[in-house]
Amino acid sequence: QKEVEQNSGPLSVPEGAIASLNCTYSDRGSQSFFWYRQYSGKSPELIMFIYSNGDKEDGRFTAQLNKASQYVSLLIRDSQPSDSATYLCAVTRGFQKLVFGTGTRLLVSP
Amino acid sequence: EAGVTQFPSHSVIEKGQTVTLRCDPISGHDNLYWYRRVMGKEIKFLLHFVKESKQDESGMPNNRFLAERTGGTYSTLKVQPAELEDSGVYFCASSQDPLPGYGYTFGSGTRLTVV
């Protein structure tokens, strides 16, 4: 079992819809959770981080964390074609490193 | 503010050769990380520097990999001798915050192909 699991996709949504990206993790000791966006051939860029149970909103993005279920998600409202990318979920392991999932490819069609 | 710079952006070498990757972090960032993504797999941690000291090198695959950070500035990652399974994209990230993830800025990566 991988430490961080994501559906590889692609997840296809029409423009203007809500995209829901999900991630589960196995280490109950993980403290912080991150969503990165990576365009093809580019570097990962941080979209959001969350460390408390519940929701955290930033513009069109909402991160949700449920530590009891070991589940973290990212909602993208009013999806745009420019949101088409691979979304990487990452969790902390200890104080030194991030553990990444393989990413979910999101396709937003005009 | 200049970002994290990595070079070369691409490198194709033959099995058995040596390759050195370089990362220039954002000025003032004490924390420097190396990660690697092998085709089809997740991005994996290699090691973490604080200034010139290695804090955690538990992700280094084997002793063919050697990382250094001269004077706490730029870092190099040398692979010697390279094997086919070393192919992948090597990312460097730097941050001021000592906790992983917060404030990470990634470089654009070096795509290494070993043939």
PDB file of C-alpha atoms in Angstrom:
ATOM      1  CA  GLN A   1       0.000   0.000   0.000  1.00  0.00           C
ATOM      2  CA  LYS A   2       1.311   3.414  -0.960  1.00  0.00           C
ATOM      3  CA  GLU A   3       1.664   5.966   1.783  1.00  0.00           C
ATOM      4  CA  VAL A   4      -0.348   8.540  -0.181  1.00  0.00           C
ATOM      5  CA  GLU A   5      -2.985   7.342  -2.618  1.00  0.00           C
ATOM      6  CA  GLN A   6      -4.575   9.334  -5.407  1.00  0.00           C
ATOM      7  CA  ASN A   7      -6.649   8.316  -8.373  1.00  0.00           C
ATOM      8  CA  SER A   8      -4.485   8.984 -11.425  1.00  0.00           C
ATOM      9  CA  GLY A   9      -7.450  10.102 -13.523  1.00  0.00           C
ATOM     10  CA  PRO A  10      -7.911  11.819 -15.801  1.00  0.00           C
ATOM     11  CA  LEU A  11     -10.770  13.577 -14.091  1.00  0.00           C
ATOM     12  CA  SER A  12     -12.747  15.389 -16.756  1.00  0.00           C
ATOM     13  CA  VAL A  13     -15.076  18.248 -15.863  1.00  0.00           C
ATOM     14  CA  PRO A  14     -16.740  20.924 -17.978  1.00  0.00           C
ATOM     15  CA  GLU A  15     -15.805  24.553 -17.570  1.00  0.00           C
ATOM     16  CA  GLY A  16     -17.632  26.143 -14.675  1.00  0.00           C
ATOM     17  CA  ALA A  17     -18.175  22.891 -12.802  1.00  0.00           C
ATOM     18  CA  ILE A  18     -16.734  21.843  -9.449  1.00  0.00           C
ATOM     19  CA  ALA A  19     -13.736  19.533  -9.610  1.00  0.00           C
ATOM     20  CA  SER A  20     -13.247  17.261  -6.615  1.00  0.00           C
ATOM     21  CA  LEU A  21      -9.841  15.708  -6.056  1.00  0.00           C
ATOM     22  CA  ASN A  22      -9.279  13.140  -3.345  1.00  0.00           C
ATOM     23  CA  CYS A  23      -6.340  11.753  -1.444  1.00  0.00           C
ATOM     24  CA  THR A  24      -5.923   9.201   1.332  1.00  0.00           C
ATOM     25  CA  TYR A  25      -2.857   8.653   3.460  1.00  0.00           C
ATOM     26  CA  SER A  26      -1.695   5.857   5.712  1.00  0.00           C
ATOM     27  CA  ASP A  27       0.505   7.521   8.358  1.00  0.00           C
ATOM     28  CA  ARG A  28      -1.662   8.759  11.222  1.00  0.00           C
ATOM     29  CA  GLY A  29       1.314  10.780  12.438  1.00  0.00           C
ATOM     30  CA  SER A  30       1.194  13.097   9.430  1.00  0.00           C
ATOM     31  CA  GLN A  31       0.621  16.647  10.604  1.00  0.00           C
ATOM     32  CA  SER A  32       0.373  18.817   7.515  1.00  0.00           C
ATOM     33  CA  PHE A  33      -1.169  18.289   4.136  1.00  0.00           C
ATOM     34  CA  PHE A  34      -0.472  20.027   0.875  1.00  0.00           C
ATOM     35  CA  TRP A  35      -1.931  20.330  -2.581  1.00  0.00           C
ATOM     36  CA  TYR A  36       0.433  21.156  -5.435  1.00  0.00           C
ATOM     37  CA  ARG A  37      -0.443  21.862  -9.027  1.00  0.00           C
ATOM     38  CA  GLN A  38       1.953  20.779 -11.749  1.00  0.00           C
ATOM     39  CA  TYR A  39       1.623  21.719 -15.376  1.00  0.00           C
ATOM     40  CA  SER A  40       3.274  19.396 -17.842  1.00  0.00           C
ATOM     41  CA  GLY A  41       7.044  19.869 -17.839  1.00  0.00           C
ATOM     42  CA  LYS A  42       6.901  22.463 -15.083  1.00  0.00           C
ATOM     43  CA  SER A  43       7.694  22.492 -11.395  1.00  0.00           C
ATOM     44  CA  PRO A  44       5.088  21.756  -8.716  1.00  0.00           C
ATOM     45  CA  GLU A  45       3.561  24.905  -7.249  1.00  0.00           C
ATOM     46  CA  LEU A  46       1.825  25.044  -3.897  1.00  0.00           C
ATOM     47  CA  ILE A  47      -1.895  25.749  -4.024  1.00  0.00           C
ATOM     48  CA  MET A  48      -2.933  25.163  -0.445  1.00  0.00           C
ATOM     49  CA  PHE A  49      -1.925  23.562   2.810  1.00  0.00           C
ATOM     50  CA  ILE A  50      -4.093  22.447   5.708  1.00  0.00           C
ATOM     51  CA  TYR A  51      -3.320  21.016   9.116  1.00  0.00           C
ATOM     52  CA  SER A  52      -6.596  21.183  11.046  1.00  0.00           C
ATOM     53  CA  ASN A  53      -9.683  19.069  10.531  1.00  0.00           C
ATOM     54  CA  GLY A  54     -12.346  20.810   8.514  1.00  0.00           C
ATOM     55  CA  ASP A  55     -12.352  23.107   5.534  1.00  0.00           C
ATOM     56  CA  LYS A  56      -9.971  25.811   4.424  1.00  0.00           C
ATOM     57  CA  GLU A  57     -10.956  28.122   1.604  1.00  0.00           C
ATOM     58  CA  ASP A  58      -8.791  30.275  -0.638  1.00  0.00           C
ATOM     59  CA  GLY A  59     -10.529  31.836  -3.589  1.00  0.00           C
ATOM     60  CA  ARG A  60     -11.905  29.104  -5.835  1.00  0.00           C
ATOM     61  CA  PHE A  61     -10.060  26.405  -3.893  1.00  0.00           C
ATOM     62  CA  THR A  62     -11.216  24.575  -0.773  1.00  0.00           C
ATOM     63  CA  ALA A  63      -9.110  21.987   1.011  1.00  0.00           C
ATOM     64  CA  GLN A  64     -10.864  19.537   3.313  1.00  0.00           C
ATOM     65  CA  LEU A  65      -9.175  17.394   5.944  1.00  0.00           C
ATOM     66  CA  ASN A  66     -10.559  14.486   7.937  1.00  0.00           C
ATOM     67  CA  LYS A  67      -7.815  12.996  10.082  1.00  0.00           C
ATOM     68  CA  ALA A  68     -10.058  10.272  11.515  1.00  0.00           C
ATOM     69  CA  SER A  69     -10.666   8.958   8.011  1.00  0.00           C
ATOM     70  CA  GLN A  70      -7.149   9.864   6.857  1.00  0.00           C
ATOM     71  CA  TYR A  71      -8.616  11.718   3.954  1.00  0.00           C
ATOM     72  CA  VAL A  72      -7.856  15.050   2.349  1.00  0.00           C
ATOM     73  CA  SER A  73      -9.551  16.599  -0.644  1.00  0.00           C
ATOM     74  CA  LEU A  74      -9.357  19.632  -2.879  1.00  0.00           C
ATOM     75  CA  LEU A  75     -12.395  21.267  -4.426  1.00  0.00           C
ATOM     76  CA  ILE A  76     -12.014  23.648  -7.322  1.00  0.00           C
ATOM     77  CA  ARG A  77     -15.093  25.766  -7.954  1.00  0.00           C
ATOM     78  CA  ASP A  78     -15.887  27.353 -11.307  1.00  0.00           C
ATOM     79  CA  SER A  79     -13.221  25.216 -12.989  1.00  0.00           C
ATOM     80  CA  GLN A  80     -11.380  26.861 -15.874  1.00  0.00           C
ATOM     81  CA  PRO A  81      -9.456  25.287 -18.747  1.00  0.00           C
ATOM     82  CA  SER A  82      -6.338  26.839 -17.209  1.00  0.00           C
ATOM     83  CA  ASP A  83      -6.887  24.573 -14.184  1.00  0.00           C
ATOM     84  CA  SER A  84      -6.060  21.570 -16.353  1.00  0.00           C
ATOM     85  CA  ALA A  85      -2.961  20.107 -14.743  1.00  0.00           C
ATOM     86  CA  THR A  86      -1.822  17.317 -12.463  1.00  0.00           C
ATOM     87  CA  TYR A  87      -2.687  17.857  -8.814  1.00  0.00           C
ATOM     88  CA  LEU A  88      -0.328  16.349  -6.281  1.00  0.00           C
ATOM     89  CA  CYS A  89      -1.289  15.569  -2.733  1.00  0.00           C
ATOM     90  CA  ALA A  90       1.592  15.583  -0.228  1.00  0.00           C
ATOM     91  CA  VAL A  91       1.786  14.885   3.481  1.00  0.00           C
ATOM     92  CA  THR A  92       4.547  15.409   5.990  1.00  0.00           C
ATOM     93  CA  ARG A  93       6.461  12.484   7.393  1.00  0.00           C
ATOM     94  CA  GLY A  94       8.392  13.522  10.436  1.00  0.00           C
ATOM     95  CA  PHE A  95      10.058  16.894  10.342  1.00  0.00           C
ATOM     96  CA  GLN A  96      12.177  16.470   7.281  1.00  0.00           C
ATOM     97  CA  LYS A  97      10.206  15.402   4.277  1.00  0.00           C
ATOM     98  CA  LEU A  98       7.087  15.385   2.191  1.00  0.00           C
ATOM     99  CA  VAL A  99       5.554  12.196   0.855  1.00  0.00           C
ATOM    100  CA  PHE A 100       3.732  12.686  -2.431  1.00  0.00           C
ATOM    101  CA  GLY A 101       0.978  10.845  -4.184  1.00  0.00           C
ATOM    102  CA  THR A 102       1.298  10.081  -7.875  1.00  0.00           C
ATOM    103  CA  GLY A 103      -1.104  12.882  -8.732  1.00  0.00           C
ATOM    104  CA  THR A 104      -4.496  13.222 -10.359  1.00  0.00           C
ATOM    105  CA  ARG A 105      -4.693  14.615 -13.855  1.00  0.00           C
ATOM    106  CA  LEU A 106      -7.509  17.131 -14.222  1.00  0.00           C
ATOM    107  CA  LEU A 107      -8.932  18.078 -17.609  1.00  0.00           C
ATOM    108  CA  VAL A 108     -11.328  21.018 -17.815  1.00  0.00           C
ATOM    109  CA  SER A 109     -13.083  21.236 -21.144  1.00  0.00           C
ATOM    110  CA  PRO A 110     -14.349  24.572 -22.536  1.00  0.00           C
TER     111      PRO A 110
ATOM    112  CA  GLU B   1      13.161  37.563  -6.292  1.00  0.00           C
ATOM    113  CA  ALA B   2      14.890  34.929  -8.398  1.00  0.00           C
ATOM    114  CA  GLY B   3      13.447  31.464  -8.069  1.00  0.00           C
ATOM    115  CA  VAL B   4      15.148  28.129  -7.590  1.00  0.00           C
ATOM    116  CA  THR B   5      17.383  27.443 -10.545  1.00  0.00           C
ATOM    117  CA  GLN B   6      18.373  24.013 -11.703  1.00  0.00           C
ATOM    118  CA  PHE B   7      20.674  23.010 -14.499  1.00  0.00           C
ATOM    119  CA  PRO B   8      21.014  21.401 -16.783  1.00  0.00           C
ATOM    120  CA  SER B   9      17.331  21.188 -17.659  1.00  0.00           C
ATOM    121  CA  HIS B  10      17.955  17.988 -19.576  1.00  0.00           C
ATOM    122  CA  SER B  11      20.800  15.496 -19.568  1.00  0.00           C
ATOM    123  CA  VAL B  12      21.221  12.327 -21.602  1.00  0.00           C
ATOM    124  CA  ILE B  13      24.126  10.130 -20.581  1.00  0.00           C
ATOM    125  CA  GLU B  14      25.216   6.576 -21.138  1.00  0.00           C
ATOM    126  CA  LYS B  15      25.077   3.955 -18.465  1.00  0.00           C
ATOM    127  CA  GLY B  16      28.269   4.045 -16.434  1.00  0.00           C
ATOM    128  CA  GLN B  17      28.936   7.723 -16.983  1.00  0.00           C
ATOM    129  CA  THR B  18      28.905  10.417 -14.337  1.00  0.00           C
ATOM    130  CA  VAL B  19      26.449  13.294 -14.167  1.00  0.00           C
ATOM    131  CA  THR B  20      26.317  16.265 -11.845  1.00  0.00           C
ATOM    132  CA  LEU B  21      23.123  18.195 -11.294  1.00  0.00           C
ATOM    133  CA  ARG B  22      23.155  21.639  -9.780  1.00  0.00           C
ATOM    134  CA  CYS B  23      20.609  23.593  -7.781  1.00  0.00           C
ATOM    135  CA  ASP B  24      20.782  27.252  -6.847  1.00  0.00           C
ATOM    136  CA  PRO B  25      18.233  27.968  -4.113  1.00  0.00           C
ATOM    137  CA  ILE B  26      16.542  31.252  -3.404  1.00  0.00           C
ATOM    138  CA  SER B  27      18.996  33.531  -1.654  1.00  0.00           C
ATOM    139  CA  GLY B  28      18.658  33.285   2.109  1.00  0.00           C
ATOM    140  CA  HIS B  29      16.877  29.956   2.113  1.00  0.00           C
ATOM    141  CA  ASP B  30      18.721  27.734   4.537  1.00  0.00           C
ATOM    142  CA  ASN B  31      16.681  24.637   3.709  1.00  0.00           C
ATOM    143  CA  LEU B  32      17.354  22.819   0.459  1.00  0.00           C
ATOM    144  CA  TYR B  33      15.717  19.585  -0.596  1.00  0.00           C
ATOM    145  CA  TRP B  34      16.264  17.141  -3.414  1.00  0.00           C
ATOM    146  CA  TYR B  35      13.397  15.059  -4.710  1.00  0.00           C
ATOM    147  CA  ARG B  36      13.141  12.693  -7.663  1.00  0.00           C
ATOM    148  CA  ARG B  37      10.331  11.482  -9.846  1.00  0.00           C
ATOM    149  CA  VAL B  38      10.865   8.282 -11.748  1.00  0.00           C
ATOM    150  CA  MET B  39       8.531   7.745 -14.712  1.00  0.00           C
ATOM    151  CA  GLY B  40       5.079   6.707 -13.601  1.00  0.00           C
ATOM    152  CA  LYS B  41       5.909   6.942  -9.926  1.00  0.00           C
ATOM    153  CA  GLU B  42       5.441   9.548  -7.249  1.00  0.00           C
ATOM    154  CA  ILE B  43       7.890  12.304  -6.381  1.00  0.00           C
ATOM    155  CA  LYS B  44      10.190  10.903  -3.710  1.00  0.00           C
ATOM    156  CA  PHE B  45      12.355  12.602  -1.141  1.00  0.00           C
ATOM    157  CA  LEU B  46      16.102  12.188  -1.490  1.00  0.00           C
ATOM    158  CA  LEU B  47      17.657  14.465   1.101  1.00  0.00           C
ATOM    159  CA  HIS B  48      17.486  17.694   3.079  1.00  0.00           C
ATOM    160  CA  PHE B  49      20.209  20.243   3.759  1.00  0.00           C
ATOM    161  CA  VAL B  50      20.151  22.938   6.379  1.00  0.00           C
ATOM    162  CA  LYS B  51      22.817  25.334   5.249  1.00  0.00           C
ATOM    163  CA  GLU B  52      25.749  23.082   4.427  1.00  0.00           C
ATOM    164  CA  SER B  53      24.729  20.212   6.733  1.00  0.00           C
ATOM    165  CA  LYS B  54      22.813  17.133   5.678  1.00  0.00           C
ATOM    166  CA  GLN B  55      19.813  16.835   7.998  1.00  0.00           C
ATOM    167  CA  ASP B  56      18.295  13.759   6.438  1.00  0.00           C
ATOM    168  CA  GLU B  57      19.629  11.706   3.579  1.00  0.00           C
ATOM    169  CA  SER B  58      17.452   8.676   4.163  1.00  0.00           C
ATOM    170  CA  GLY B  59      15.972   8.872   0.671  1.00  0.00           C
ATOM    171  CA  MET B  60      19.247   8.565  -1.205  1.00  0.00           C
ATOM    172  CA  PRO B  61      18.942   5.334  -3.225  1.00  0.00           C
ATOM    173  CA  ASN B  62      22.506   4.077  -2.801  1.00  0.00           C
ATOM    174  CA  ASN B  63      26.112   5.157  -2.570  1.00  0.00           C
ATOM    175  CA  ARG B  64      26.252   6.036  -6.257  1.00  0.00           C
ATOM    176  CA  PHE B  65      24.534   9.282  -5.290  1.00  0.00           C
ATOM    177  CA  LEU B  66      26.479  12.058  -3.598  1.00  0.00           C
ATOM    178  CA  ALA B  67      25.028  15.404  -2.627  1.00  0.00           C
ATOM    179  CA  GLU B  68      26.942  18.424  -1.452  1.00  0.00           C
ATOM    180  CA  ARG B  69      26.094  21.973  -0.563  1.00  0.00           C
ATOM    181  CA  THR B  70      29.101  24.191  -0.726  1.00  0.00           C
ATOM    182  CA  GLY B  71      29.131  26.962   1.854  1.00  0.00           C
ATOM    183  CA  GLY B  72      25.422  26.587   2.352  1.00  0.00           C
ATOM    184  CA  THR B  73      24.644  28.102  -1.033  1.00  0.00           C
ATOM    185  CA  TYR B  74      24.199  26.013  -4.183  1.00  0.00           C
ATOM    186  CA  SER B  75      23.975  22.242  -4.095  1.00  0.00           C
ATOM    187  CA  THR B  76      25.141  19.520  -6.427  1.00  0.00           C
ATOM    188  CA  LEU B  77      23.905  15.983  -6.822  1.00  0.00           C
ATOM    189  CA  LYS B  78      26.348  13.643  -8.474  1.00  0.00           C
ATOM    190  CA  VAL B  79      25.435  10.238  -9.826  1.00  0.00           C
ATOM    191  CA  GLN B  80      28.425   7.990 -10.418  1.00  0.00           C
ATOM    192  CA  PRO B  81      28.214   5.614 -12.185  1.00  0.00           C
ATOM    193  CA  ALA B  82      24.753   6.196 -13.605  1.00  0.00           C
ATOM    194  CA  GLU B  83      22.399   3.250 -14.108  1.00  0.00           C
ATOM    195  CA  LEU B  84      19.296   2.984 -16.273  1.00  0.00           C
ATOM    196  CA  GLU B  85      16.995   3.120 -13.235  1.00  0.00           C
ATOM    197  CA  ASP B  86      18.386   6.556 -12.328  1.00  0.00           C
ATOM    198  CA  SER B  87      16.413   8.106 -15.183  1.00  0.00           C
ATOM    199  CA  GLY B  88      13.792  10.556 -14.023  1.00  0.00           C
ATOM    200  CA  VAL B  89      13.199  14.167 -13.123  1.00  0.00           C
ATOM    201  CA  TYR B  90      15.242  15.530 -10.248  1.00  0.00           C
ATOM    202  CA  PHE B  91      13.658  18.442  -8.421  1.00  0.00           C
ATOM    203  CA  CYS B  92      15.261  20.793  -5.983  1.00  0.00           C
ATOM    204  CA  ALA B  93      13.256  22.883  -3.541  1.00  0.00           C
ATOM    205  CA  SER B  94      14.266  25.529  -1.054  1.00  0.00           C
ATOM    206  CA  SER B  95      12.531  27.217   1.850  1.00  0.00           C
ATOM    207  CA  GLN B  96      13.124  29.507   4.798  1.00  0.00           C
ATOM    208  CA  ASP B  97      10.695  27.611   6.988  1.00  0.00           C
ATOM    209  CA  PRO B  98      12.297  24.546   8.584  1.00  0.00           C
ATOM    210  CA  LEU B  99       9.086  22.519   8.443  1.00  0.00           C
ATOM    211  CA  PRO B 100       8.714  20.522   5.225  1.00  0.00           C
ATOM    212  CA  GLY B 101       6.276  21.830   2.683  1.00  0.00           C
ATOM    213  CA  TYR B 102       5.682  25.294   4.058  1.00  0.00           C
ATOM    214  CA  GLY B 103       7.103  27.880   1.763  1.00  0.00           C
ATOM    215  CA  TYR B 104       8.656  25.324  -0.578  1.00  0.00           C
ATOM    216  CA  THR B 105       9.690  26.736  -3.921  1.00  0.00           C
ATOM    217  CA  PHE B 106      10.537  24.076  -6.447  1.00  0.00           C
ATOM    218  CA  GLY B 107      12.942  24.418  -9.303  1.00  0.00           C
ATOM    219  CA  SER B 108      11.850  23.383 -12.764  1.00  0.00           C
ATOM    220  CA  GLY B 109      13.793  20.146 -12.492  1.00  0.00           C
ATOM    221  CA  THR B 110      16.488  18.302 -14.373  1.00  0.00           C
ATOM    222  CA  ARG B 111      15.287  15.528 -16.645  1.00  0.00           C
ATOM    223  CA  LEU B 112      17.938  12.815 -16.588  1.00  0.00           C
ATOM    224  CA  THR B 113      17.903  10.060 -19.162  1.00  0.00           C
ATOM    225  CA  VAL B 114      20.371   7.213 -18.842  1.00  0.00           C
ATOM    226  CA  VAL B 115      20.689   5.118 -21.999  1.00  0.00           C
TER     227      VAL B 115
END
